[in-house]
PDB file of C-alpha atoms in Angstrom:
ATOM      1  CA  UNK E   1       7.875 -91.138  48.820  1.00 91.00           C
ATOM      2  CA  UNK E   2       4.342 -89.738  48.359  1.00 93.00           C
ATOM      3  CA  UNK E   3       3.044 -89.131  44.451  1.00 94.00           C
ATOM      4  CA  UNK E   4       1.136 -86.293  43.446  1.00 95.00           C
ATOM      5  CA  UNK E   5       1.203 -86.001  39.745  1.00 95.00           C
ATOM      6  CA  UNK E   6      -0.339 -82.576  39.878  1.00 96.00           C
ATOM      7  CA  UNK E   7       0.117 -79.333  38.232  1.00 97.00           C
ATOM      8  CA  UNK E   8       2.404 -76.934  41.024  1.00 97.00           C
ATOM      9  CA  UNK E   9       3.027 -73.318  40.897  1.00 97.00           C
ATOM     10  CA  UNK E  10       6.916 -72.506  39.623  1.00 97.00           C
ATOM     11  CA  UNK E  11       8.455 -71.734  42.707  1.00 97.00           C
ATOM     12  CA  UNK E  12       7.028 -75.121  44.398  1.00 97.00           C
ATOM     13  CA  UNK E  13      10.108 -77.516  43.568  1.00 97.00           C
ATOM     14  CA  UNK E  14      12.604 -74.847  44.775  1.00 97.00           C
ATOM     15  CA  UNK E  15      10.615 -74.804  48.030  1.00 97.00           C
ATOM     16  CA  UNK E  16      10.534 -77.921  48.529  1.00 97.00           C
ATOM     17  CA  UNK E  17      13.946 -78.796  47.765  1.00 97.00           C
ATOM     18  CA  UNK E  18      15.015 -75.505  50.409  1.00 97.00           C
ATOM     19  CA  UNK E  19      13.250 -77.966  52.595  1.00 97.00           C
ATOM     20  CA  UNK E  20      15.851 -80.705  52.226  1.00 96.00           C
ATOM     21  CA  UNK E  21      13.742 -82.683  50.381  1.00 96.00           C
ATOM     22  CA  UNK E  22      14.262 -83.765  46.685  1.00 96.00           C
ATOM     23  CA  UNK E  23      11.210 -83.699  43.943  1.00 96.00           C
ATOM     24  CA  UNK E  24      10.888 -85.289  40.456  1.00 96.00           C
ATOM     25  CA  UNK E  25       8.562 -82.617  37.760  1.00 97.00           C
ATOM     26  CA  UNK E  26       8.317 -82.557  34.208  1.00 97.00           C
ATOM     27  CA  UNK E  27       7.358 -79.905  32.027  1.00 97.00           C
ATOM     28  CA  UNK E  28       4.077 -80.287  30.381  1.00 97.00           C
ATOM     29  CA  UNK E  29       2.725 -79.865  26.807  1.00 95.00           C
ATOM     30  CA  UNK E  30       0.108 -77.494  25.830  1.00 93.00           C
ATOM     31  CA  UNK E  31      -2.189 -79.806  26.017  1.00 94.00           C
ATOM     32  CA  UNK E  32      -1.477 -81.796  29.104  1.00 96.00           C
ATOM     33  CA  UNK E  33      -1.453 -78.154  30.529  1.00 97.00           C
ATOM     34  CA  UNK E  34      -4.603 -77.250  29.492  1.00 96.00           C
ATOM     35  CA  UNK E  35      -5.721 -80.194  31.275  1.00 97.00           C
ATOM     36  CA  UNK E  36      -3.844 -80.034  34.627  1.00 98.00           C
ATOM     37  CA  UNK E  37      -4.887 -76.669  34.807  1.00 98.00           C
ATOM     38  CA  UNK E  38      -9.040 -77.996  34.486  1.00 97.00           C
ATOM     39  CA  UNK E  39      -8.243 -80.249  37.476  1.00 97.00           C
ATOM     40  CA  UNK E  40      -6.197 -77.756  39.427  1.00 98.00           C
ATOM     41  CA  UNK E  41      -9.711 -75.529  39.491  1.00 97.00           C
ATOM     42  CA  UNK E  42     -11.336 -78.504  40.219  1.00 98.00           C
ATOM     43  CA  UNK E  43      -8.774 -78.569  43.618  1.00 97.00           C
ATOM     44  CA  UNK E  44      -8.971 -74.944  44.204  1.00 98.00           C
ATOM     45  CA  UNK E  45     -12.922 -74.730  43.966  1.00 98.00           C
ATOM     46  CA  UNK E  46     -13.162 -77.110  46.462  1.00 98.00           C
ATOM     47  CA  UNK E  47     -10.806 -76.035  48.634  1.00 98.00           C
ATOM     48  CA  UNK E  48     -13.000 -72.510  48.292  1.00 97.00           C
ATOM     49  CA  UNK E  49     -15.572 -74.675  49.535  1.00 98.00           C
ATOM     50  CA  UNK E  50     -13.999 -76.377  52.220  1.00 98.00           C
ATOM     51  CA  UNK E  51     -12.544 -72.948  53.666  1.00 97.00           C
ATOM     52  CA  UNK E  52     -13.508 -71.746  56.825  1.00 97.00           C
ATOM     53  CA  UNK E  53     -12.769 -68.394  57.295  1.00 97.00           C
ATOM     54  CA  UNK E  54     -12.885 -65.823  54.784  1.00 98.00           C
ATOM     55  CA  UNK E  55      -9.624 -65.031  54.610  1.00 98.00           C
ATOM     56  CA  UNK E  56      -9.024 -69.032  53.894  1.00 98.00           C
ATOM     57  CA  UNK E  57     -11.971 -68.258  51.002  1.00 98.00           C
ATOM     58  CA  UNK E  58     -10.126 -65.005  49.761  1.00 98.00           C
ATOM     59  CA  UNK E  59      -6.675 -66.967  49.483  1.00 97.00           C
ATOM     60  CA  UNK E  60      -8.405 -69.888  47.275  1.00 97.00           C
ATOM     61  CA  UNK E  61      -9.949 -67.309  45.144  1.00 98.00           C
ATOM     62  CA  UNK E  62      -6.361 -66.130  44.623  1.00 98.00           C
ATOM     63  CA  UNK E  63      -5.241 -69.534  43.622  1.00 98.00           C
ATOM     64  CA  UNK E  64      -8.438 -69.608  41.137  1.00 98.00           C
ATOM     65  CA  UNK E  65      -7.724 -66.476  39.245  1.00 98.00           C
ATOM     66  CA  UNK E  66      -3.866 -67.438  38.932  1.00 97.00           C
ATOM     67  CA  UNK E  67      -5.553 -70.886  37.477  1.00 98.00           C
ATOM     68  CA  UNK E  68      -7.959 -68.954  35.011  1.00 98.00           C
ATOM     69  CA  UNK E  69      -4.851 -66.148  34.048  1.00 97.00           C
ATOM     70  CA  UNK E  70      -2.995 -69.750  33.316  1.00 97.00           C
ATOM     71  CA  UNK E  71      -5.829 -70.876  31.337  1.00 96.00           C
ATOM     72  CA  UNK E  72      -5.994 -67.606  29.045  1.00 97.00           C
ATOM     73  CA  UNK E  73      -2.090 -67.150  28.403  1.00 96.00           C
ATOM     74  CA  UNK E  74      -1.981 -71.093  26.902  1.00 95.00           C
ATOM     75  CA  UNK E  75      -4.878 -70.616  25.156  1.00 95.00           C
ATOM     76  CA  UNK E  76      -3.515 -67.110  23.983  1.00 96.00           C
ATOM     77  CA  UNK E  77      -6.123 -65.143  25.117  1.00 97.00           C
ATOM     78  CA  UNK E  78      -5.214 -62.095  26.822  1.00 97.00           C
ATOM     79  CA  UNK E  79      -6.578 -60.331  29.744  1.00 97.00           C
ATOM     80  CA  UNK E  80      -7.914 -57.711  28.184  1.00 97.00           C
ATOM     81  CA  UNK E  81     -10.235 -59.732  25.435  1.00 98.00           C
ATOM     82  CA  UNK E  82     -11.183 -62.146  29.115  1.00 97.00           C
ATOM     83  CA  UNK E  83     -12.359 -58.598  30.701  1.00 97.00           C
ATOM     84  CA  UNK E  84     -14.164 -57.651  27.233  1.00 98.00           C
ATOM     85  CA  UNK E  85     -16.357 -60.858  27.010  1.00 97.00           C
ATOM     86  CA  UNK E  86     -16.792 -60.679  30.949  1.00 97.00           C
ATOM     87  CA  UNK E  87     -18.085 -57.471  30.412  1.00 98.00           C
ATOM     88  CA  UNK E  88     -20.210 -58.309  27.609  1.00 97.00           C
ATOM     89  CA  UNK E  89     -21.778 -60.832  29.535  1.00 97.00           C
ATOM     90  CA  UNK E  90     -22.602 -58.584  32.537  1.00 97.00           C
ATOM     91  CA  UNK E  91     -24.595 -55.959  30.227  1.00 97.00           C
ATOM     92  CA  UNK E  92     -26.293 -58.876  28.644  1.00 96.00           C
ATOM     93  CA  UNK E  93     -27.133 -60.721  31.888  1.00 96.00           C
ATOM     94  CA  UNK E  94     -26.497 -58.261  34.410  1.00 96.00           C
ATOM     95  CA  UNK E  95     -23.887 -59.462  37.360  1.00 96.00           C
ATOM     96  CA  UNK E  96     -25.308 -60.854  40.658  1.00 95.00           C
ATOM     97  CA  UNK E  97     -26.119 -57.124  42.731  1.00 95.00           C
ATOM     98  CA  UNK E  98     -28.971 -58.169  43.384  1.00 93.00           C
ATOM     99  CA  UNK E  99     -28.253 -61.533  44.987  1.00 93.00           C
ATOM    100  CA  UNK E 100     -31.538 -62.883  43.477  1.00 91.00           C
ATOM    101  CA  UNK E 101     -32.161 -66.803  43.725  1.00 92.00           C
ATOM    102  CA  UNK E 102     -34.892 -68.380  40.676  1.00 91.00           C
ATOM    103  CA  UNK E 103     -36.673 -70.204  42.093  1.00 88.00           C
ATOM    104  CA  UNK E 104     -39.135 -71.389  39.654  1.00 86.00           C
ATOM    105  CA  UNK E 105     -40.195 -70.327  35.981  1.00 85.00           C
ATOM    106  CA  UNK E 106     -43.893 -70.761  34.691  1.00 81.00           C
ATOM    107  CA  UNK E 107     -44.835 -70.535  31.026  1.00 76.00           C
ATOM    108  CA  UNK E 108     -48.127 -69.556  31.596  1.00 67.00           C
ATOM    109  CA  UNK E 109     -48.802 -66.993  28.945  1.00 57.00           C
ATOM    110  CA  UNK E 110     -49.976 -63.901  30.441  1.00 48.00           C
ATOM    111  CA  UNK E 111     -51.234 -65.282  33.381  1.00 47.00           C
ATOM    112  CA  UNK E 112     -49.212 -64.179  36.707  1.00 49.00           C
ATOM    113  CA  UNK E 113     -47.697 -66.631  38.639  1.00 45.00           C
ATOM    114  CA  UNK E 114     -46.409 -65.970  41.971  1.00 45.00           C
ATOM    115  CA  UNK E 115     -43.669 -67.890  44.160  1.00 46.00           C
ATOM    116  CA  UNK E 116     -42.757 -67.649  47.317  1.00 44.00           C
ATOM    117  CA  UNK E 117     -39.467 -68.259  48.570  1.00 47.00           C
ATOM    118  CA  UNK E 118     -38.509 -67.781  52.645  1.00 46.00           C
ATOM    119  CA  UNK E 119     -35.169 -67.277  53.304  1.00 45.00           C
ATOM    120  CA  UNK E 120     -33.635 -64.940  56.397  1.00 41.00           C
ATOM    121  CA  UNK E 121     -37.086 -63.541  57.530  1.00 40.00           C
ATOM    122  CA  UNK E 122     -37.899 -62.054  53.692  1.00 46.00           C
ATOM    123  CA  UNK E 123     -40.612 -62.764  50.997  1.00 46.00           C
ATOM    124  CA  UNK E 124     -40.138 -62.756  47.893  1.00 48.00           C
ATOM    125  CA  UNK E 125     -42.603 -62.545  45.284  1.00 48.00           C
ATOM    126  CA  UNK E 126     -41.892 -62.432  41.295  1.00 44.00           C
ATOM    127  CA  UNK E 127     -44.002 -61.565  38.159  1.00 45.00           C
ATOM    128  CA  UNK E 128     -41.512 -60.932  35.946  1.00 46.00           C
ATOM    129  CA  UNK E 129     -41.571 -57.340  36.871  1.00 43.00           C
ATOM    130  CA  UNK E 130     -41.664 -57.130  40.887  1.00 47.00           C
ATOM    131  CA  UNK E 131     -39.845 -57.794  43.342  1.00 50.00           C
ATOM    132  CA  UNK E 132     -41.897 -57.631  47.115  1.00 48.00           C
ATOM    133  CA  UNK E 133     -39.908 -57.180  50.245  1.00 48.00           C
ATOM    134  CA  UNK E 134     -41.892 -57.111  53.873  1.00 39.00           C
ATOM    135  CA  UNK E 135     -40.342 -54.088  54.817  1.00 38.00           C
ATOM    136  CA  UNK E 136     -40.384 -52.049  51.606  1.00 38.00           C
ATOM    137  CA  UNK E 137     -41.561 -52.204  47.949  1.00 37.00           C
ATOM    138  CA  UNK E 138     -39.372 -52.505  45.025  1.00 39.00           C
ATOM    139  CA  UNK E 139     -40.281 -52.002  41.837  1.00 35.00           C
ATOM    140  CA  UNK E 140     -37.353 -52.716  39.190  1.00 39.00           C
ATOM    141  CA  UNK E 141     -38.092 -54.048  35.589  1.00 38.00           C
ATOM    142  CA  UNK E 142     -35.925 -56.541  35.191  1.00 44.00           C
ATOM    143  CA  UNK E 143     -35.329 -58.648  32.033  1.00 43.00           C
ATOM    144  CA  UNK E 144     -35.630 -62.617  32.412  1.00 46.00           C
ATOM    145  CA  UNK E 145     -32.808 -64.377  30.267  1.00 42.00           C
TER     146      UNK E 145
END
C-alpha cells in the first residue's frame, strides 16, 4: 500500500479503482481545501519545471489553471472578478511583451546610469527611457513600477 495524502482530481478514485485497485479518500473542509490546493500548485509548478517538452509544459499549465479555477470557486471568487483584477494589473504594470529582465535599479537622482546585460548576442542598455538593441534602436517610454 503506498500513501499519498494529496489533493486528486474527481475522477481519480474511479480510475483507479477501473484499475482493479481499491483507494481510501475523504472529502475535505474548506479549509483543508484551501490548503491542499496551495500544495497541489506547489506539485504542478514543479512539475512545469521539470517538463521536458513543451507539450509536457502546456499539460502542467493545464493542471495549474484547474488548481487556480479551484482556488477562486472555494474562495467564491468568480472568473470574471479573477479576469477583472488580472486585467487591472496588466494596465497598471503592463504584461511581459516585452520579455524585459531588471537587472539592476540605481537611485541616483538625475544622473543616468547605464547597465549592461549580455544575453543571446544582444545589449541592452536602460535609462529609464531607452531601450538599445545592436541591430536597431528602440525608443519606448516606459514607466518603472
Amino acid at each position: 500500500m503506498i500513501t499519498y495524502n494529496k489533493l486528486v482530481r474527481d475522477k481519480i478514485p474511479h480510475i483507479i479503482e477501473s484499475s482493479g485497485k481499491t483507494c481510501v479518500v475523504r472529502v475535505l473542509d474548506e479549509h483543508e481545501f484551501a490548503n491542499a490546493l496551495k500544495t497541489k500548485m506547489k506539485e504542478e509548478l514543479n512539475e512545469f519545471l521539470e517538463a521536458k517538452s513543451v507539450d509536457e509544459q502546456i499539460s502542467e499549465l493545464a493542471d495549474m489553471v484547474e488548481v487556480i479555477y479551484g482556488f477562486l470557486e472555494n474562495e467564491g471568487i468568480s472568473l470574471e472578478d479573477f479576469e477583472k483584477k488580472r486585467q487591472l494589473k496588466k494596465e497598471q504594470r503592463g504584461g511581459f511583451e516585452e520579455k524585459l529582465l531588471l537587472v539592476s535599479v540605481s537611485e541616483n537622482g538625475n544622473e543616468k546610469v547605464f547597465k549592461q546585460y549580455f544575453a543571446k548576442e544582444e545589449l541592452i542598455a536602460r535609462d529609464g527611457l531607452k531601450i538599445l538593441n545592436k541591430s536597431s534602436l528602440l525608443l519606448k517610454r516606459h514607466m518603472i513600477i
